[in-house]
Coordinates of C-alpha atoms in Angstrom, one line a residue:
Chain A
M1 CA 74.0 60.7 -63.3
R2 CA 72.7 57.6 -61.6
W3 CA 72.5 59.4 -58.2
F4 CA 70.7 62.2 -60.0
L5 CA 68.1 59.8 -61.4
A6 CA 67.7 58.1 -58.0
G7 CA 67.1 61.6 -56.5
L8 CA 64.4 62.2 -59.1
V9 CA 62.7 58.9 -58.2
A10 CA 62.7 59.9 -54.5
L11 CA 61.3 63.3 -55.3
A12 CA 58.5 61.8 -57.5
C13 CA 57.6 59.5 -54.7
T14 CA 57.3 62.4 -52.3
A15 CA 55.2 64.4 -54.7
A16 CA 52.9 61.5 -55.4
A17 CA 52.4 60.7 -51.8
G18 CA 51.9 64.4 -50.9
R19 CA 48.9 64.9 -53.3
P20 CA 45.8 65.0 -51.1
S21 CA 43.7 62.1 -52.5
A22 CA 40.5 63.2 -50.8
W23 CA 40.2 66.2 -53.2
G24 CA 40.6 64.3 -56.5
R25 CA 40.4 66.8 -59.3
N26 CA 38.9 69.5 -57.1
V27 CA 40.5 72.7 -56.0
T28 CA 42.7 71.7 -53.0
P29 CA 43.4 73.9 -50.0
A30 CA 47.1 73.5 -51.0
A31 CA 46.3 75.4 -54.3
L32 CA 45.2 78.4 -52.3
L33 CA 47.4 80.9 -50.5
P34 CA 46.9 81.5 -46.8
V35 CA 44.6 84.4 -46.3
D36 CA 47.3 86.8 -45.1
E37 CA 49.4 86.0 -48.2
A38 CA 46.4 86.3 -50.6
F39 CA 45.4 89.7 -49.1
Q40 CA 48.4 91.0 -47.3
L41 CA 47.5 94.0 -45.2
L42 CA 50.6 96.1 -44.6
P43 CA 51.3 98.1 -41.4
P44 CA 49.3 101.4 -41.5
E45 CA 51.2 104.7 -41.7
R46 CA 50.3 108.2 -40.7
R47 CA 50.3 110.5 -43.8
G48 CA 49.2 114.1 -43.0
K49 CA 45.6 114.0 -41.7
A50 CA 45.1 110.4 -42.8
V51 CA 46.0 106.9 -41.9
H52 CA 47.3 105.2 -45.0
L53 CA 46.3 101.5 -45.5
E54 CA 47.7 99.2 -48.1
W55 CA 46.8 95.7 -49.2
N56 CA 49.1 93.6 -51.5
V57 CA 46.6 91.4 -53.3
A58 CA 48.3 88.4 -54.8
P59 CA 47.9 87.6 -58.5
G60 CA 44.8 85.5 -59.1
Y61 CA 43.0 87.0 -56.1
Y62 CA 40.7 90.0 -55.6
L63 CA 39.1 92.0 -52.9
Y64 CA 35.5 93.4 -53.0
R65 CA 35.3 97.2 -52.7
G66 CA 31.9 96.9 -51.0
Q67 CA 33.2 94.6 -48.3
L68 CA 35.9 97.0 -47.1
V69 CA 35.0 98.6 -43.7
V70 CA 37.3 100.7 -41.4
E71 CA 36.2 101.6 -38.0
V72 CA 38.1 103.7 -35.4
L73 CA 38.5 102.0 -32.1
S74 CA 40.5 104.9 -30.5
P75 CA 40.8 107.7 -29.9
P76 CA 37.1 108.5 -29.8
G77 CA 37.7 111.9 -31.4
A78 CA 38.9 110.2 -34.6
R79 CA 35.6 108.3 -35.2
A80 CA 34.1 110.9 -37.5
G81 CA 36.7 110.3 -40.2
K82 CA 36.0 109.0 -43.6
L83 CA 37.4 106.1 -45.6
R84 CA 38.7 107.1 -49.0
L85 CA 38.9 104.3 -51.5
P86 CA 40.1 104.4 -55.1
P87 CA 37.7 103.2 -57.8
G88 CA 37.8 99.5 -58.3
L89 CA 37.8 97.4 -61.4
P90 CA 34.3 96.9 -62.7
Y91 CA 33.2 93.3 -62.2
Q92 CA 29.9 91.9 -63.5
D93 CA 28.7 89.2 -61.2
E94 CA 25.8 87.1 -62.3
H95 CA 24.1 87.3 -58.9
F96 CA 25.5 90.4 -57.3
G97 CA 25.3 92.6 -60.4
K98 CA 27.8 95.3 -61.0
V99 CA 30.4 95.3 -58.3
E100 CA 34.0 96.7 -58.0
I101 CA 37.0 94.7 -57.1
Y102 CA 40.7 95.3 -56.4
R103 CA 43.6 93.4 -57.7
G104 CA 47.3 94.1 -57.1
L105 CA 48.2 96.9 -54.8
L106 CA 45.3 98.6 -53.1
Q107 CA 45.9 101.9 -51.3
A108 CA 43.3 103.5 -49.2
D109 CA 43.2 106.4 -46.7
Y110 CA 41.2 106.8 -43.6
V111 CA 40.9 110.6 -43.4
L112 CA 40.8 111.8 -39.8
P113 CA 38.3 114.5 -38.9
G114 CA 40.9 117.0 -37.7
R115 CA 44.3 117.0 -36.1
V116 CA 44.7 113.8 -34.1
A117 CA 48.1 113.6 -32.4
A118 CA 47.5 110.3 -30.5
P119 CA 48.0 106.9 -32.1
V120 CA 45.0 105.7 -34.0
R121 CA 43.7 102.2 -33.6
L122 CA 41.5 100.8 -36.4
R123 CA 39.4 97.7 -37.0
V124 CA 39.6 96.8 -40.6
Q125 CA 37.3 94.3 -42.4
Y126 CA 37.8 93.0 -45.9
Q127 CA 36.7 90.0 -48.0
G128 CA 37.9 88.5 -51.2
C129 CA 38.1 85.5 -53.4
A130 CA 40.4 83.5 -55.7
D131 CA 39.9 83.3 -59.4
L132 CA 39.8 79.5 -58.9
G133 CA 36.2 80.0 -57.7
V134 CA 36.7 79.9 -54.0
C135 CA 36.0 82.7 -51.5
Y136 CA 37.7 83.5 -48.2
P137 CA 35.6 84.3 -45.2
P138 CA 35.4 88.0 -44.1
Q139 CA 38.6 89.0 -42.3
T140 CA 38.9 91.4 -39.4
R141 CA 42.2 92.9 -38.2
E142 CA 43.0 95.5 -35.6
V143 CA 45.9 97.7 -36.5
E144 CA 47.5 100.8 -35.0
A145 CA 49.1 103.7 -36.7
G146 CA 51.6 105.6 -34.5
P147 CA 51.2 109.2 -33.2
S148 CA 51.2 112.0 -35.7
P149 CA 54.8 112.9 -36.7
Chain B
M1 CA 75.2 51.4 -58.8
R2 CA 75.6 48.4 -56.5
L3 CA 72.7 46.6 -54.9
T4 CA 73.2 48.1 -51.5
Q5 CA 73.1 51.6 -53.1
W6 CA 69.8 50.7 -54.8
V7 CA 68.4 49.4 -51.5
L8 CA 69.4 52.7 -49.9
V9 CA 67.7 54.7 -52.7
V10 CA 64.5 52.7 -52.3
L11 CA 64.5 53.1 -48.5
V12 CA 65.0 56.9 -48.9
S13 CA 62.2 57.0 -51.4
L14 CA 59.9 55.2 -49.1
A15 CA 60.8 57.5 -46.2
A16 CA 60.1 60.5 -48.5
A17 CA 56.8 59.0 -49.6
V18 CA 55.7 58.5 -46.0
G19 CA 56.8 62.0 -45.1
G20 CA 55.0 63.5 -48.0
F21 CA 51.8 61.6 -47.2
W22 CA 52.0 62.8 -43.6
A23 CA 52.7 66.4 -44.6
A24 CA 49.7 66.3 -47.0
R25 CA 47.4 65.0 -44.3
V26 CA 48.6 67.3 -41.6
L27 CA 49.6 70.4 -43.4
L28 CA 47.5 70.5 -46.6
V29 CA 44.2 68.9 -45.9
D30 CA 43.9 70.8 -42.7
G31 CA 41.2 68.8 -40.8
G32 CA 42.5 65.5 -42.1
V33 CA 39.0 64.4 -43.0
E34 CA 38.6 62.3 -46.1
P35 CA 36.2 59.9 -47.8
G36 CA 35.7 56.7 -45.8
D37 CA 35.8 58.6 -42.5
P38 CA 32.7 58.7 -40.3
A39 CA 31.1 62.1 -40.5
P40 CA 31.5 64.0 -37.2
A41 CA 28.4 64.9 -35.3
F42 CA 27.1 68.5 -35.6
R43 CA 24.2 70.5 -34.3
I44 CA 23.1 73.7 -36.2
T45 CA 20.0 75.8 -35.5
D46 CA 17.9 76.4 -38.7
L47 CA 16.1 79.6 -39.6
H48 CA 13.0 78.4 -37.7
G49 CA 15.1 78.1 -34.5
Q50 CA 15.1 74.3 -34.6
P51 CA 18.3 72.4 -33.9
R52 CA 19.3 70.1 -36.8
T53 CA 21.7 67.3 -36.3
L54 CA 23.6 64.9 -38.6
E55 CA 21.8 62.0 -36.8
E56 CA 18.3 63.1 -38.0
F57 CA 19.4 62.6 -41.6
R58 CA 20.7 59.1 -41.1
G59 CA 19.2 56.9 -43.8
K60 CA 19.4 59.7 -46.4
L61 CA 22.2 60.5 -48.8
L62 CA 23.1 63.8 -47.3
L63 CA 24.8 66.7 -49.1
V64 CA 26.0 69.4 -46.7
N65 CA 26.7 72.5 -48.7
F66 CA 28.4 75.3 -46.7
W67 CA 27.8 78.7 -48.3
A68 CA 27.3 82.4 -47.6
S69 CA 25.5 85.4 -49.1
W70 CA 28.8 87.1 -49.7
C71 CA 30.2 84.2 -51.7
A72 CA 29.4 84.6 -55.4
P73 CA 30.4 81.0 -56.4
C74 CA 28.2 79.7 -53.6
V75 CA 25.2 81.7 -54.8
A76 CA 25.9 80.5 -58.4
E77 CA 25.5 76.8 -57.4
I78 CA 22.2 77.3 -55.4
P79 CA 19.9 76.7 -58.5
L80 CA 21.8 73.5 -59.1
L81 CA 21.2 72.3 -55.6
V82 CA 17.5 73.3 -55.7
E83 CA 17.2 71.3 -58.9
A84 CA 19.0 68.3 -57.5
Q85 CA 16.8 68.3 -54.4
A86 CA 13.7 68.3 -56.6
L87 CA 15.0 65.6 -58.9
F88 CA 16.5 63.2 -56.4
G89 CA 14.7 64.0 -53.1
A90 CA 12.2 61.2 -53.6
R91 CA 15.0 58.7 -54.1
G92 CA 16.6 59.6 -50.8
L93 CA 18.8 62.7 -51.4
Q94 CA 18.7 65.4 -48.7
I95 CA 20.6 68.6 -49.2
I96 CA 21.2 71.0 -46.3
G97 CA 22.8 74.5 -46.5
P98 CA 24.5 75.8 -43.4
A99 CA 25.4 79.4 -44.2
L100 CA 28.4 81.2 -42.6
D101 CA 26.2 84.2 -42.3
E102 CA 23.5 86.0 -40.3
P103 CA 19.8 85.1 -40.8
Q104 CA 19.0 88.5 -42.3
G105 CA 21.7 88.0 -45.0
V106 CA 20.3 84.6 -46.0
K107 CA 16.5 85.0 -46.0
P108 CA 16.4 87.0 -49.3
F109 CA 18.2 84.1 -51.1
I110 CA 15.6 81.5 -49.9
A111 CA 12.8 83.4 -51.6
R112 CA 14.8 84.4 -54.6
F113 CA 15.9 80.9 -55.5
G114 CA 13.0 78.9 -53.9
M115 CA 15.5 77.0 -51.8
N116 CA 13.7 73.6 -51.1
Y117 CA 16.1 72.3 -48.5
P118 CA 16.8 73.2 -44.9
V119 CA 19.0 76.3 -44.6
M120 CA 20.8 77.3 -41.4
A121 CA 22.4 80.7 -40.6
D122 CA 23.9 79.9 -37.2
F123 CA 27.4 81.3 -37.8
A124 CA 29.2 79.8 -34.8
A125 CA 27.7 76.3 -35.1
G126 CA 28.0 76.3 -38.9
D127 CA 31.7 77.3 -38.7
A128 CA 32.3 74.6 -36.1
A129 CA 30.7 72.0 -38.4
N130 CA 32.6 73.3 -41.4
R131 CA 35.9 72.9 -39.5
A132 CA 34.9 69.4 -38.2
L133 CA 34.2 68.3 -41.7
G134 CA 37.7 69.3 -42.7
N135 CA 37.4 72.9 -43.9
V136 CA 39.6 74.5 -41.3
Q137 CA 40.3 77.6 -43.4
G138 CA 36.7 78.4 -44.0
Y139 CA 36.9 78.5 -47.8
L140 CA 33.6 78.5 -49.6
P141 CA 31.8 76.9 -51.3
Y142 CA 32.5 73.6 -49.6
S143 CA 30.3 70.5 -49.9
V144 CA 30.5 67.1 -48.2
L145 CA 28.5 64.1 -49.4
I146 CA 27.6 61.7 -46.6
S147 CA 26.2 58.2 -47.0
R148 CA 23.0 56.9 -45.5
E149 CA 25.2 55.3 -42.8
G150 CA 27.0 58.5 -41.9
V151 CA 30.2 57.9 -43.8
I152 CA 31.9 60.7 -45.8
L153 CA 31.7 59.8 -49.5
H154 CA 33.0 62.9 -51.2
I155 CA 34.5 66.3 -50.5
K156 CA 34.3 69.3 -52.8
L157 CA 35.9 72.7 -52.5
G158 CA 34.6 75.1 -55.0
A159 CA 31.3 75.2 -56.8
L160 CA 29.7 71.9 -58.0
K161 CA 28.8 71.6 -61.7
R162 CA 25.5 70.1 -62.8
G163 CA 27.0 67.0 -64.5
E164 CA 29.4 66.4 -61.7
L165 CA 26.7 66.7 -59.1
H166 CA 24.2 64.5 -60.8
A167 CA 26.8 61.8 -61.5
L168 CA 27.9 61.8 -57.9
I169 CA 24.3 61.6 -56.6
E170 CA 23.4 58.8 -59.1
Q171 CA 26.5 56.9 -58.2
H172 CA 25.7 56.9 -54.5
L173 CA 22.0 56.5 -54.7
R174 CA 22.5 53.2 -56.5
T175 CA 24.9 51.8 -53.9

């Protein structure tokens, strides 16, 4: 029991020292997930004529529908495709008006213009915020979906 | 527990405290910048193409507010900043707003909110200044209050509230 109490004392000292004093009662960076955990972009998959994209958006975080952009880097023949997004949750923003956001699992498809056998390389852009009132800068990732099965 | 065991516990606690402090500085606060540190020099071009530096604001209580047009909480605090500049400007407050954005994204906001303080939309330089002032992850909004002598007084991640902002400014205009 005494050793247990001593352990608690040590733990409390660690926690007290580890609290970043500069931030006072503010939101601290430590309270926020790293961007790739807040908005986890999963490896893309080929599904029929589409490249399937998934984001796992952590609880307490959201992505803006209007900030999602997908661009084909290669092959050039796949550039005329179209991004198909599900409807988002309506979100009334005081300054941006009515916008749509995504929470939880977001599934989207980039529908290719025809049969594309070669691997497809995409540049994906997205941006989101935390409910704590802090936004993450726009993110850009380059991903590749393997050749058509 | 014997005395030697208590000494051991105290030593382990101290080591843990030092380790925790180090981890917080290095791993959590990213840039390791905190109140009391001298503000690092920066140079950001404003919307008129003029380079603006920390040095030119020496002698003013300077609030550097990093923002962007895509950041709703940033846009929400602009009216408070405009109000604060009007209220406290004559007493020595100077707000500046480096935007992590492109000029065309920022200009509509200047007219819409009547922004009465210098705004910059020089993405690369703004991002570098943001990082130098401790915001390595680029989270927004992010504000840093700097004394007339160029020392960091306060750091705020997230939107400022009116009462908090006024109290902070009053406190440091007096000193």
